[in-house]
CSV table of C-alpha atoms and ligand atoms in Angstrom, one decimal:
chain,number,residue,atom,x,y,z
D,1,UNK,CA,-10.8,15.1,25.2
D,2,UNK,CA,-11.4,14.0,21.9
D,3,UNK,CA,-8.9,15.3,20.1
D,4,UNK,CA,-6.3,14.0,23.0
D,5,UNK,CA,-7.0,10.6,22.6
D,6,UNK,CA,-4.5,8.2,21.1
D,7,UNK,CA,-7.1,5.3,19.7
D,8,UNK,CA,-10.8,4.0,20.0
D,9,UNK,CA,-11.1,0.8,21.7
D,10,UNK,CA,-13.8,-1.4,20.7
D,11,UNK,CA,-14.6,-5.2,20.6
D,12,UNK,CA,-16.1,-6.3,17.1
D,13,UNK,CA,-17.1,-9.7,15.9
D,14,UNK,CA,-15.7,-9.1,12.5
D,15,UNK,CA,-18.5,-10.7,10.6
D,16,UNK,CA,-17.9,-10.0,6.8
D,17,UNK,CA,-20.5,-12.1,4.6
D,18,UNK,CA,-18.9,-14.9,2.5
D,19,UNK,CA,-21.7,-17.9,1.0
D,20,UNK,CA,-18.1,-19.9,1.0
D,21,UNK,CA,-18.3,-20.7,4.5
D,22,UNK,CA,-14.8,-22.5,5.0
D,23,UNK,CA,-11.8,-21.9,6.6
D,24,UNK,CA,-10.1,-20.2,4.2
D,25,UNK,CA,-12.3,-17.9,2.6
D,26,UNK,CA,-14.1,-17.6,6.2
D,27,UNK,CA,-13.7,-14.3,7.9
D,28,UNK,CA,-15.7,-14.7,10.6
D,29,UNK,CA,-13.3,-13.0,12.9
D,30,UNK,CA,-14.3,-12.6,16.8
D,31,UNK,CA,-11.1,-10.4,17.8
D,32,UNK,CA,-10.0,-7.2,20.3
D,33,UNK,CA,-9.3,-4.5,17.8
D,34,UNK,CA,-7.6,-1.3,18.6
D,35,UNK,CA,-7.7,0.9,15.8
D,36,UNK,CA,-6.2,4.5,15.2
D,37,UNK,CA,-8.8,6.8,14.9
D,38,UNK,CA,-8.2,9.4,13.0
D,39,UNK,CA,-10.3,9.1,10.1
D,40,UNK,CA,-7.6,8.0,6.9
D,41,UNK,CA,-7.1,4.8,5.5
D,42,UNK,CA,-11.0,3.0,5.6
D,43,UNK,CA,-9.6,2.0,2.2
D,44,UNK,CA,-5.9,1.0,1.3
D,45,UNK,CA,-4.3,4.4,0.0
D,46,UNK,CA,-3.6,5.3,-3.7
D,47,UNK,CA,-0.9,7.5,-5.1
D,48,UNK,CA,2.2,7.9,-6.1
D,49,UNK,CA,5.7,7.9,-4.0
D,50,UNK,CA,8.9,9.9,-5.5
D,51,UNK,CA,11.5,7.1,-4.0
D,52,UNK,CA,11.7,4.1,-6.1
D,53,UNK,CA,11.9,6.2,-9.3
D,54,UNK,CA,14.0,8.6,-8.2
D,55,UNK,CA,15.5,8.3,-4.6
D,56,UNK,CA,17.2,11.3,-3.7
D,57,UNK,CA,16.9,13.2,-7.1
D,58,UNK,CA,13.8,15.3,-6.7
D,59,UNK,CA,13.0,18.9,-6.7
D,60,UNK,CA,10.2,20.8,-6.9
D,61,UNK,CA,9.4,21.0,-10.5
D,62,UNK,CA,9.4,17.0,-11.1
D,63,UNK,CA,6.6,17.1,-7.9
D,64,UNK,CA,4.5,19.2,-9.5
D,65,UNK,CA,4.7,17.9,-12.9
D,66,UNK,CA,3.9,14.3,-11.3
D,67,UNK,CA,0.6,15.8,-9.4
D,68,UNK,CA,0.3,17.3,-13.3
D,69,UNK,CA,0.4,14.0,-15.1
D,70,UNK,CA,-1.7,12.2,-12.4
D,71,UNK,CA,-4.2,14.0,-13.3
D,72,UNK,CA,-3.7,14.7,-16.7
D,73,UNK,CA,-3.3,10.6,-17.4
D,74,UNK,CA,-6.7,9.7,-15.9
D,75,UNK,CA,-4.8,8.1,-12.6
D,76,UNK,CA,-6.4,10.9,-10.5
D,77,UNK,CA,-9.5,9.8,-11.4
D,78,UNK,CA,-9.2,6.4,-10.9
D,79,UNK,CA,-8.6,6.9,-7.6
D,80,UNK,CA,-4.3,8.0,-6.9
D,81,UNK,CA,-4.6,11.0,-4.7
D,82,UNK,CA,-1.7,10.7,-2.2
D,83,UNK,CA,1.4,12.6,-4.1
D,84,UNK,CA,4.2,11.8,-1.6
D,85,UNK,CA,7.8,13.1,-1.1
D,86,UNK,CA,9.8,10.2,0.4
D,87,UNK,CA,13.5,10.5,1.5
D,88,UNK,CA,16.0,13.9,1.2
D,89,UNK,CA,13.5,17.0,0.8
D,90,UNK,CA,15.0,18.8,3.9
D,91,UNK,CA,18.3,20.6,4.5
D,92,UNK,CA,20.8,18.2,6.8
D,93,UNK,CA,20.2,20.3,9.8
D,94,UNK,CA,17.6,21.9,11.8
D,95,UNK,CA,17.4,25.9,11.7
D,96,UNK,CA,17.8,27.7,15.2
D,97,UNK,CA,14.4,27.1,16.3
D,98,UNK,CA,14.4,23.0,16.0
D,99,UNK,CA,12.6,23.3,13.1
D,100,UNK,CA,13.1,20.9,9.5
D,101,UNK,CA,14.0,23.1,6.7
D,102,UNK,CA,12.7,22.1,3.0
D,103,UNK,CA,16.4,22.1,1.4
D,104,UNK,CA,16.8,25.2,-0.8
D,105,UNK,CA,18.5,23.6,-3.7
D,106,UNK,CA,15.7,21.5,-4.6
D,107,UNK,CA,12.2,23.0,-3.6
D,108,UNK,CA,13.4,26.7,-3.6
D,109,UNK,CA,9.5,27.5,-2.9
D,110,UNK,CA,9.0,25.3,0.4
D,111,UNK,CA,7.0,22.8,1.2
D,112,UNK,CA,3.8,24.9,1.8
D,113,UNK,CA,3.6,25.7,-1.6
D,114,UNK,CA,4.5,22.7,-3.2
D,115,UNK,CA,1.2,21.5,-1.0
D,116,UNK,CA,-0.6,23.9,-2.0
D,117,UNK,CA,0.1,23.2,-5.5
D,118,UNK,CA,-1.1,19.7,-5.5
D,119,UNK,CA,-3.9,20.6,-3.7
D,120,UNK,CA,-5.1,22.8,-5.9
D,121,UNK,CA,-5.1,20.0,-8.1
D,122,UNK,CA,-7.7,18.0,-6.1
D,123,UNK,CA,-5.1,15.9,-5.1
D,124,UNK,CA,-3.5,15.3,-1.6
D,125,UNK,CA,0.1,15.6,-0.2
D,126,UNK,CA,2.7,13.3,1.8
D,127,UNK,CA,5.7,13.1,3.0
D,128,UNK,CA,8.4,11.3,4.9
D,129,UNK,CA,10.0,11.7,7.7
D,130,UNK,CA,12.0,9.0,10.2
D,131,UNK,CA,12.1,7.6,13.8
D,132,UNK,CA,15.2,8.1,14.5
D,133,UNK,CA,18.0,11.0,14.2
D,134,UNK,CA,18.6,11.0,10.8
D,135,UNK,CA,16.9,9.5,7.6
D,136,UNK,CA,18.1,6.5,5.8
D,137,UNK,CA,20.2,8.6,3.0
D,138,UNK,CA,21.7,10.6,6.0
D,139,UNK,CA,21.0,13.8,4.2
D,140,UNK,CA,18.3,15.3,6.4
D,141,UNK,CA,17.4,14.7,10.1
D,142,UNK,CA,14.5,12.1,11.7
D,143,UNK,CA,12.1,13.2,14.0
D,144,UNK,CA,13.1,11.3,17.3
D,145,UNK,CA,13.0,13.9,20.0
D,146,UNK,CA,11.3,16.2,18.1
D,147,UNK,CA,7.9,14.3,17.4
D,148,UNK,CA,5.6,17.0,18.3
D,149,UNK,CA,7.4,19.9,16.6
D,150,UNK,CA,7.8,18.1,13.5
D,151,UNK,CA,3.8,16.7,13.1
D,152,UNK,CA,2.7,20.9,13.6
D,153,UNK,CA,5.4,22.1,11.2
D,154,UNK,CA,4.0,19.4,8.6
D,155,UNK,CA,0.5,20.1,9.4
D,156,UNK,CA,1.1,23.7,9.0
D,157,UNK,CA,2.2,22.8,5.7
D,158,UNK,CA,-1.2,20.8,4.8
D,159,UNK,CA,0.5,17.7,4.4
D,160,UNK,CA,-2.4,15.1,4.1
D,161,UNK,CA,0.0,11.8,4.5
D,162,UNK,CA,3.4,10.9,6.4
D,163,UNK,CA,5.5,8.2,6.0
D,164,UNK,CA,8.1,7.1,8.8
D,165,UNK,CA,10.8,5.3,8.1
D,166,UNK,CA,13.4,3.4,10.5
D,167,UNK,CA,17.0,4.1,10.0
D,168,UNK,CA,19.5,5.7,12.9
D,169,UNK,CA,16.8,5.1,15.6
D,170,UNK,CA,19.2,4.7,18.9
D,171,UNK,CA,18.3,1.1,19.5
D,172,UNK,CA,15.3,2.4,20.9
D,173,UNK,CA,12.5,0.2,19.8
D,174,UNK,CA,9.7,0.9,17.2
D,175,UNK,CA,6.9,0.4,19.5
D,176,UNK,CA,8.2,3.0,21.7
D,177,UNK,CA,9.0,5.4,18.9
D,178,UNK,CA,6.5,5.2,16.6
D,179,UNK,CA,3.0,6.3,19.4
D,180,UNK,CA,5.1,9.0,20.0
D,181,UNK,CA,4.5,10.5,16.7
D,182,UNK,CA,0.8,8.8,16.0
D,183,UNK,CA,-0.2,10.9,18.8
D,184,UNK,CA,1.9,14.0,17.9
D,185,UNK,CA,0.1,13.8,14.4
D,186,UNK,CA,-3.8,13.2,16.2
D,187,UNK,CA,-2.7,16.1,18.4
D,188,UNK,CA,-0.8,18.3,15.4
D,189,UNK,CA,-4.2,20.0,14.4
D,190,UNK,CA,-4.6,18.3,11.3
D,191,UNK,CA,-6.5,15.0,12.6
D,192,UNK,CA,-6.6,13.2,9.4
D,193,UNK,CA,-2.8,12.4,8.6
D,194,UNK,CA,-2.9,8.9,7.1
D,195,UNK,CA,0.3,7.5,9.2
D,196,UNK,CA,2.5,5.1,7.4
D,197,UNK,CA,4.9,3.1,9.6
D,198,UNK,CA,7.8,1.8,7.5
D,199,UNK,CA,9.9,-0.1,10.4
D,200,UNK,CA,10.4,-3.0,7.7
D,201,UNK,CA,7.9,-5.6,9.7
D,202,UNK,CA,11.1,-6.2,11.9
D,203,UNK,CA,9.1,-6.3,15.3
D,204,UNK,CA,5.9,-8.0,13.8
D,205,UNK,CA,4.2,-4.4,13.3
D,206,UNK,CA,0.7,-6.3,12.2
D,207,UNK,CA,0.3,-7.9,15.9
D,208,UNK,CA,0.6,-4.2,17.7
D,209,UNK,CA,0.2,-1.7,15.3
D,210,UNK,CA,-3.0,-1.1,14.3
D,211,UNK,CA,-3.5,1.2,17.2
D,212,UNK,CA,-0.7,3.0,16.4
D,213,UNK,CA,-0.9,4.0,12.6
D,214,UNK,CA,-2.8,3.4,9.1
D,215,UNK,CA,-0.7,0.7,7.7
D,216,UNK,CA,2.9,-0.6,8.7
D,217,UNK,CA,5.5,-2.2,6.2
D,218,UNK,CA,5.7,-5.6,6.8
D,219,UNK,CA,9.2,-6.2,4.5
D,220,UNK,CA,12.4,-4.9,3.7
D,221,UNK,CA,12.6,-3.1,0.8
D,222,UNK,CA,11.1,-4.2,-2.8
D,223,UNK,CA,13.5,-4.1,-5.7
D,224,UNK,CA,12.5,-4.3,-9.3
D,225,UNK,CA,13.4,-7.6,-9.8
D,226,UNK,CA,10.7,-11.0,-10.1
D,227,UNK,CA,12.8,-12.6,-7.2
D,228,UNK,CA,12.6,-9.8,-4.7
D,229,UNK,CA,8.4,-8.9,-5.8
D,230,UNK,CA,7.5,-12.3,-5.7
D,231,UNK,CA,9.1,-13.1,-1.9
D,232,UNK,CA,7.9,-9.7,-1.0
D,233,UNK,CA,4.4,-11.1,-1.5
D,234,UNK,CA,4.8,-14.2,0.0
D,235,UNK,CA,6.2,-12.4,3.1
D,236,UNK,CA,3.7,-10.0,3.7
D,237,UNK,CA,0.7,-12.8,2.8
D,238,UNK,CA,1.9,-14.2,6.3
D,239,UNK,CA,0.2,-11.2,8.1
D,240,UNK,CA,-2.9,-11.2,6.2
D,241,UNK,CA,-5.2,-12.0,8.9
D,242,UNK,CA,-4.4,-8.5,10.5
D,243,UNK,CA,-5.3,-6.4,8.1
D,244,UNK,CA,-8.0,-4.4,7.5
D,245,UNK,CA,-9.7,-1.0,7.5
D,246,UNK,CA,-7.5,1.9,9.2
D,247,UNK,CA,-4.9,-0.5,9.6
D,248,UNK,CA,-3.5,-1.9,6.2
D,249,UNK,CA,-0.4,-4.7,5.9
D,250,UNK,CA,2.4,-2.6,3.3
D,251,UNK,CA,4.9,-4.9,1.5
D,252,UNK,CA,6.1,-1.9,-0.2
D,253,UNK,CA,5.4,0.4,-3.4
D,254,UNK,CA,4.8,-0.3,-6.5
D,255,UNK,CA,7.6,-0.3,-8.7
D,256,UNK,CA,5.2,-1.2,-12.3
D,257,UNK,CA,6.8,0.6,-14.8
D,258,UNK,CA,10.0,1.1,-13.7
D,259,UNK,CA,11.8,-1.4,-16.2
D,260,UNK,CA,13.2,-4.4,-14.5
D,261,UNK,CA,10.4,-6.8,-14.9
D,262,UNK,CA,8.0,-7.6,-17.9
D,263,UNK,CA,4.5,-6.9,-18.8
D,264,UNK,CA,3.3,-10.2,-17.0
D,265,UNK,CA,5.7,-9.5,-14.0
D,266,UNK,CA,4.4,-6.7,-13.8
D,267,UNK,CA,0.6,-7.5,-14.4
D,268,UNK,CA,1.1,-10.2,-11.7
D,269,UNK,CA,3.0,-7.6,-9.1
D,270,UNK,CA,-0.2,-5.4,-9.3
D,271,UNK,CA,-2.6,-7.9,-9.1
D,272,UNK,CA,-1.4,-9.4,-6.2
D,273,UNK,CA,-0.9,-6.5,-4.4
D,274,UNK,CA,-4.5,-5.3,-5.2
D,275,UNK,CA,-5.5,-8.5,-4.2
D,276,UNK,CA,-3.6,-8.2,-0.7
D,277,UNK,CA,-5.3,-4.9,0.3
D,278,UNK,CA,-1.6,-3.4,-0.2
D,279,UNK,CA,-1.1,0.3,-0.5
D,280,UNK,CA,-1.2,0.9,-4.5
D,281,UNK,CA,1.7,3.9,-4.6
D,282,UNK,CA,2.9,4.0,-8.0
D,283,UNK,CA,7.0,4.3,-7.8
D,284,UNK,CA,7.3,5.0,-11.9
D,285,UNK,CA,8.1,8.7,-13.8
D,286,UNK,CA,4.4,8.9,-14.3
D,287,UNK,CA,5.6,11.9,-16.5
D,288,UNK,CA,7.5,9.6,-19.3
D,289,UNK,CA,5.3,6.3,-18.5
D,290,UNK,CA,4.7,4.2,-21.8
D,291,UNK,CA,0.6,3.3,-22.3
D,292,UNK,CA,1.4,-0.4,-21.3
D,293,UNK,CA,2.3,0.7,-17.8
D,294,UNK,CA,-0.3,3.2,-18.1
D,295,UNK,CA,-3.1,0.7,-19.0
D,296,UNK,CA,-1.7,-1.9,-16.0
D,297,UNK,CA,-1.7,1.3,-13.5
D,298,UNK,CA,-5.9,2.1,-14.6
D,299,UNK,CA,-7.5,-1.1,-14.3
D,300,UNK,CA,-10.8,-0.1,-12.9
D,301,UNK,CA,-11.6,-3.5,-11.8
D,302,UNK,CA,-8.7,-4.2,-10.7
D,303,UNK,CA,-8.3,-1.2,-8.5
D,304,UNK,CA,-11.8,-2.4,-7.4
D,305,UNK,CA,-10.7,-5.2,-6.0
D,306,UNK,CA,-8.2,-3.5,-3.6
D,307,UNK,CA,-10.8,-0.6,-2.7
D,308,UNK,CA,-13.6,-2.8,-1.8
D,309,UNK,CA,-15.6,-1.7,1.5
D,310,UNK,CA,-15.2,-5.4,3.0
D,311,UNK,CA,-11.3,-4.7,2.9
D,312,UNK,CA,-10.4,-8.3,3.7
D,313,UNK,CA,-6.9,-9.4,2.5
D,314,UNK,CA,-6.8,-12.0,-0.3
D,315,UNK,CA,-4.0,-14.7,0.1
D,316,UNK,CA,-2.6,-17.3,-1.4
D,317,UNK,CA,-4.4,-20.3,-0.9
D,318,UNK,CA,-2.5,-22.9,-2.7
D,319,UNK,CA,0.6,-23.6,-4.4
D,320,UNK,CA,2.1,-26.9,-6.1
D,321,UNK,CA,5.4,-26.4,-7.9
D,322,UNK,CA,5.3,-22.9,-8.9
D,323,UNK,CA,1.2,-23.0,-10.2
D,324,UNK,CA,-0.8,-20.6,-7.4
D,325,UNK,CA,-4.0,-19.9,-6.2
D,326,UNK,CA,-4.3,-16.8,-4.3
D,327,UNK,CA,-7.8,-15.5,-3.4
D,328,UNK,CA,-10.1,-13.3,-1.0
D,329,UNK,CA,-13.6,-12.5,-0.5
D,330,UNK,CA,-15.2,-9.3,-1.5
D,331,UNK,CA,-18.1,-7.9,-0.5
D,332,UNK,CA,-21.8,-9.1,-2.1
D,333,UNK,CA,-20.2,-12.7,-1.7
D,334,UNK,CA,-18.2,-12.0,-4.7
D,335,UNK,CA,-14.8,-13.8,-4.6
D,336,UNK,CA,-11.7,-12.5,-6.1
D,337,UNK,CA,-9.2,-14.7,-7.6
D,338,UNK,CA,-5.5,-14.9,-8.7
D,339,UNK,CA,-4.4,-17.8,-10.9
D,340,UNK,CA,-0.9,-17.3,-10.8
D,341,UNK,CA,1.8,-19.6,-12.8
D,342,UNK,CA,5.2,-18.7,-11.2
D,343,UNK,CA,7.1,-21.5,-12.4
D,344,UNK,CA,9.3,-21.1,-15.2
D,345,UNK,CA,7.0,-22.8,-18.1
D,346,UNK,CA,3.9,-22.4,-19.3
D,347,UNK,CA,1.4,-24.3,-17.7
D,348,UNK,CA,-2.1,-24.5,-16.5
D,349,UNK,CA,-3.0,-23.6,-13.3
D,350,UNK,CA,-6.2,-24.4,-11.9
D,351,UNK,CA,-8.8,-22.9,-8.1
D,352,UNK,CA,-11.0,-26.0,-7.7
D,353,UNK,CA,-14.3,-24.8,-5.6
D,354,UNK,CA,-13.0,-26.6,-3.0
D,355,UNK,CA,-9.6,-24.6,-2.8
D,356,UNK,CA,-12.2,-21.9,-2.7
D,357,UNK,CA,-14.3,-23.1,0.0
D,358,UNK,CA,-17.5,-22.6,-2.2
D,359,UNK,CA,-20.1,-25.1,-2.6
D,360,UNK,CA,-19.7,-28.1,-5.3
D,361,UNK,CA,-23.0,-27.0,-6.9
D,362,UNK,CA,-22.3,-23.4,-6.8
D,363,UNK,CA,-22.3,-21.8,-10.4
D,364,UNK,CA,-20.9,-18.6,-10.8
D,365,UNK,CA,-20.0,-15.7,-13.6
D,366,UNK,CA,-16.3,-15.4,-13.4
D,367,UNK,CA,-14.9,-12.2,-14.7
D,368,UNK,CA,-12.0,-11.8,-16.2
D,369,UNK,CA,-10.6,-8.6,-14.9
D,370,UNK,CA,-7.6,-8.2,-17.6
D,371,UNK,CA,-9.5,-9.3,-20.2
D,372,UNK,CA,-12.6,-7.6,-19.5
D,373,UNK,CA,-14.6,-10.4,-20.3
D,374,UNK,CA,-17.5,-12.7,-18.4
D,375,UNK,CA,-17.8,-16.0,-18.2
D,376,UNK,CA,-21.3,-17.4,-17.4
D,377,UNK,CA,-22.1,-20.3,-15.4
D,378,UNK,CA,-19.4,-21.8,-14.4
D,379,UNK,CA,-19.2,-24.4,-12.2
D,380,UNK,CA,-16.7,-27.1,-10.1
D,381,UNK,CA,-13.2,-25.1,-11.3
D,382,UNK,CA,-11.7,-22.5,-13.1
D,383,UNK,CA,-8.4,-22.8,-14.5
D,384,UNK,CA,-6.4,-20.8,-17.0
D,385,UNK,CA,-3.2,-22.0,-19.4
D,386,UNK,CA,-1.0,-19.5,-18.3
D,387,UNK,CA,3.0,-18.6,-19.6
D,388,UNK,CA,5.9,-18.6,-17.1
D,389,UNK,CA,5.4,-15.8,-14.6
D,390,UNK,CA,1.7,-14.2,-15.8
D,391,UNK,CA,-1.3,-14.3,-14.2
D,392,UNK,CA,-5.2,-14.4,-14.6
D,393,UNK,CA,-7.5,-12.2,-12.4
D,394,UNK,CA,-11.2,-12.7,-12.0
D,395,UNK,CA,-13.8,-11.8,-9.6
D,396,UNK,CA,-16.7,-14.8,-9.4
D,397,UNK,CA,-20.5,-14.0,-8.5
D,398,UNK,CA,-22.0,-16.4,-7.7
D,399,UNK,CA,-25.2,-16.7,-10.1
J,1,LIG,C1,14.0,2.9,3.4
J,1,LIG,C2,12.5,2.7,3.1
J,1,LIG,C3,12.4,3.1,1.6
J,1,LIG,C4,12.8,4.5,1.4
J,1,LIG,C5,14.2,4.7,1.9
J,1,LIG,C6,14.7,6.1,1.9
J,1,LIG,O1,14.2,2.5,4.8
J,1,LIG,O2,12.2,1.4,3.3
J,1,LIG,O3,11.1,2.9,1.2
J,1,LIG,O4,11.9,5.3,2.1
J,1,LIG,O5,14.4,4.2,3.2
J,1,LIG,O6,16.0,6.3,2.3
C-alpha cells in the first residue's frame, strides 16, 4: 500500500520559532498541508541545469565534464549535486516499443551511462521531460499518454531528479497532467525522484501543488537581463507563504555567470533567490566559469541561508522608490536580511527593527554574509550605502 499512495495527508500547526513575533516575520501557520511524500526536496535542491547555458547544444561529453568541474571547483562540496539534462536529449520519436530514445548524435553512450557516470562522482542525475506530446524545442516527444512507461524507463536509468515542463499539452490542464506522472514516478520503483513542475505558475501551482510535486515554477522564463531577474523575484515573492519543505516555490534557474548582468546583478540575483528558498541550479559553463562567478556560486553562508532546516521563504518586506528590504526568519531566531538598492543611484537603504518585527530593545550581531564580517551589538536599524542595483546580505542573532 505504501508504495501506491499518491501523498501523506496531515494537519500541522506550522509553528517555526521567531523572538520577532509580528506579522511579517510571524510564521505561525495553522494550515491543511498535503505534501508529496516521497522523500526529496526537505531542502530547496542544488545543482546545475544544462538549459540556460546551452539550450539545445549538449552532448555527452560537456555532461560529464560539468559533473567533472562541479566537483573539481569545490561546488560539489558546497552542496550542487543535482546535474540535470533539460530540453532535446532524446531522438524526435519513440522506438517500436513506446519507449524515449536518448538521441544518438549527442549521447552516443545512453542515458544509463551518462548516470552512471555522475554517480560515480557522488553526484546525482536529472532530467527533463514534458506534459504534453512534444517538448518545448519540438525535437523530442513529452510524456502525456505515456506517464507510466516514461517514469520506469528514467528510473531504470537511475535518474535521481525530473523536470516537466509545459509546452504542446492538448489544452488539457496541468492539474490533471501533472498527478499523472507524480504518481507514475512514486510508483516507477525509484521512490525518491525529486519532481519538478515547470507549468510557468500559469494555474497558481503554489495553491494545489504541493501534493503533487517537490517544487513548481511559479514564472515564465528568466532571461539574463536585470529587468526580467528582478520581476521574476518580485513574482514569485507573491507565493511565498506556500512554500516550504517538499514543496518549494521555483522562479527559475540561475543564470549567475552567464554574462548579461554585472557582479552586483548578479550578487543580488543569488541572494535573493537564496533568500526565497528558490532552487539554486547553476545555468553557467561551470567548465569556463571565471573566479568572480565562481566565488558568488560558493558562498557558504549564503547557501546557508537557502538550506536552513526551518525552510521558510524570505520576502520582501518593504520598498520605497527602488530602496528594498527583503527578509525571513531562520531557524535559532536568527533573521536573514536583504538590503537591496534597485534604483538607479547609489543610495542608502535602510531595515528599521520595526520593518523587521523585532523588538526596539533587541540588540543583535549582524553578519555580513558577503563580506564575511560581524557586527556586534547592534541595535534599532541596520542600513547600508549601497550603489545602483547591489545588495547587502546579513543574518542577525540576536545577542
Ligand atoms: C521552457 C522552460 C525552460 C526550458 C525550456 C526548454 O518551457 O521553462 O526552463 O526547460 O522550456 O525548451
Amino acid at each position: 500500500m505504501e508504495g501506491l499512495s499518491l501523498c501523506f495527508f496531515m494537519f500541522v500547526v506550522l509553528n517555526a520559532s521567531c523572538s520577532c513575533g509580528g506579522r511579517l516575520l510571524d510564521t505561525n501557520r495553522e494550515e491543511e498541508i498535503i505534501l508529496f511524500e516521497n522523500g526529496a526536496g526537505q531542502a530547496p535542491p542544488m545543482g546545475w541545469n544544462s538549459w540556460n547555458h546551452f539550450q539545445c547544444d549538449i552532448n555527452e561529453e560537456m555532461v560529464r565534464e560539468t559533473a567533472d568541474a562541479v566537483v573539481s571547483t569545490g561546488l560539489a562540496d558546497l552542496g550542487y549535486q543535482y546535474i540535470n539534462l533539460d530540453d532535446c536529449w532524446a531522438e524526435l520519436h519513440r522506438d517500436s516499443e513506446g519507449n524515449m530514445v536518448p538521441k544518438a548524435s549527442k549521447f552516443p553512450s545512453g542515458i544509463k551511462a551518462l548516470a552512471d557516470y555522475v554517480h560515480s562522482k557522488g553526484l546525482k542525475f536529472g532530467i527533463y521531460s514534458d506534459a504534453g506530446t512534444q517538448t518545448c524545442s519540438k525535437q523530442m516527444p513529452g510524456s502525456l499518454g505515456h506517464e507510466e512507461q516514461d517514469a520506469k524507463t528514467f528510473a531504470s536509468w537511475g535518474v535521481d531528479f525530473l523536470k516537466y515542463d509545459n509546452c504542446e499539452n492538448s489544452n488539457i490542464t496541468a492539474k490533471e497532467r501533472y498527478p499523472k506522472m507524480s504518481e507514475a514516478l512514486l510508483n516507477s520503483g525509484r521512490r525518491q525522484i525529486y519532481f519538478s513542475m515547470c507549468e510557468w505558475g500559469s494555474e497558481g501551482p503554489a495553491l494545489w501543488a504541493k501534493s503533487v510535486g517537490n517544487s513548481w515554477r511559479t514564472t515564465g522564463d528568466i532571461e539574463d537581463k536585470w529587468e526580467s531577474m528582478t520581476t521574476i523575484a518580485d513574482a514569485n515573492d507573491k507565493w511565498a507563504s506556500y512554500a516550504g519543505p517538499r514543496g518549494w516555490n521555483d522562479p527559475d534557474m540561475l543564470e549567475v555567470g552567464n554574462g548579461g548582468m554585472t557582479t552586483e546583478e548578479y550578487r543580488s540575483h543569488y541572494s535573493i533567490w537564496a533568500l526565497a528558498k528558490a532552487p539554486l541550479l547553476i545555468g553557467c559553463d561551470v567548465r569556463t566559469m571565471d573566479s568572480t562567478t565562481l566565488e558568488l556560486l560558493s558562498n557558504k553562508e549564503v547557501i546557508a541561508v537557502n538550506q536552513d532546516n526551518l525552510g521558510v521563504q524570505g520576502r520582501k518586506i518593504k520598498s520605497e522608490a527602488g530602496l528594498e528590504v527583503w527578509a525571513g526568519p531562520l531557524s535559532n531566531n536568527k533573521i536573514a536580511v536583504v538590503l537591496w538598492n534597485r534604483s538607479s543611484s547609489k543610495a542608502t537603504v535602510t531595515a528599521y527593527w520595526s520593518d523587521l518585527s523585532l523588538e526596539p530593545q533587541k540588540v543583535v550581531d549582524a553578519r555580513d554574509l558577503w563580506q564575511h564580517s560581524t557586527q556586534t551589538s547592534v541595535s534599532g536599524q541596520i542600513s547600508a550605502e549601497l550603489d545602483s542595483h547591489a545588495c547587502k546580505m546579513y543574518v542577525l542573532t540576536p545577542s
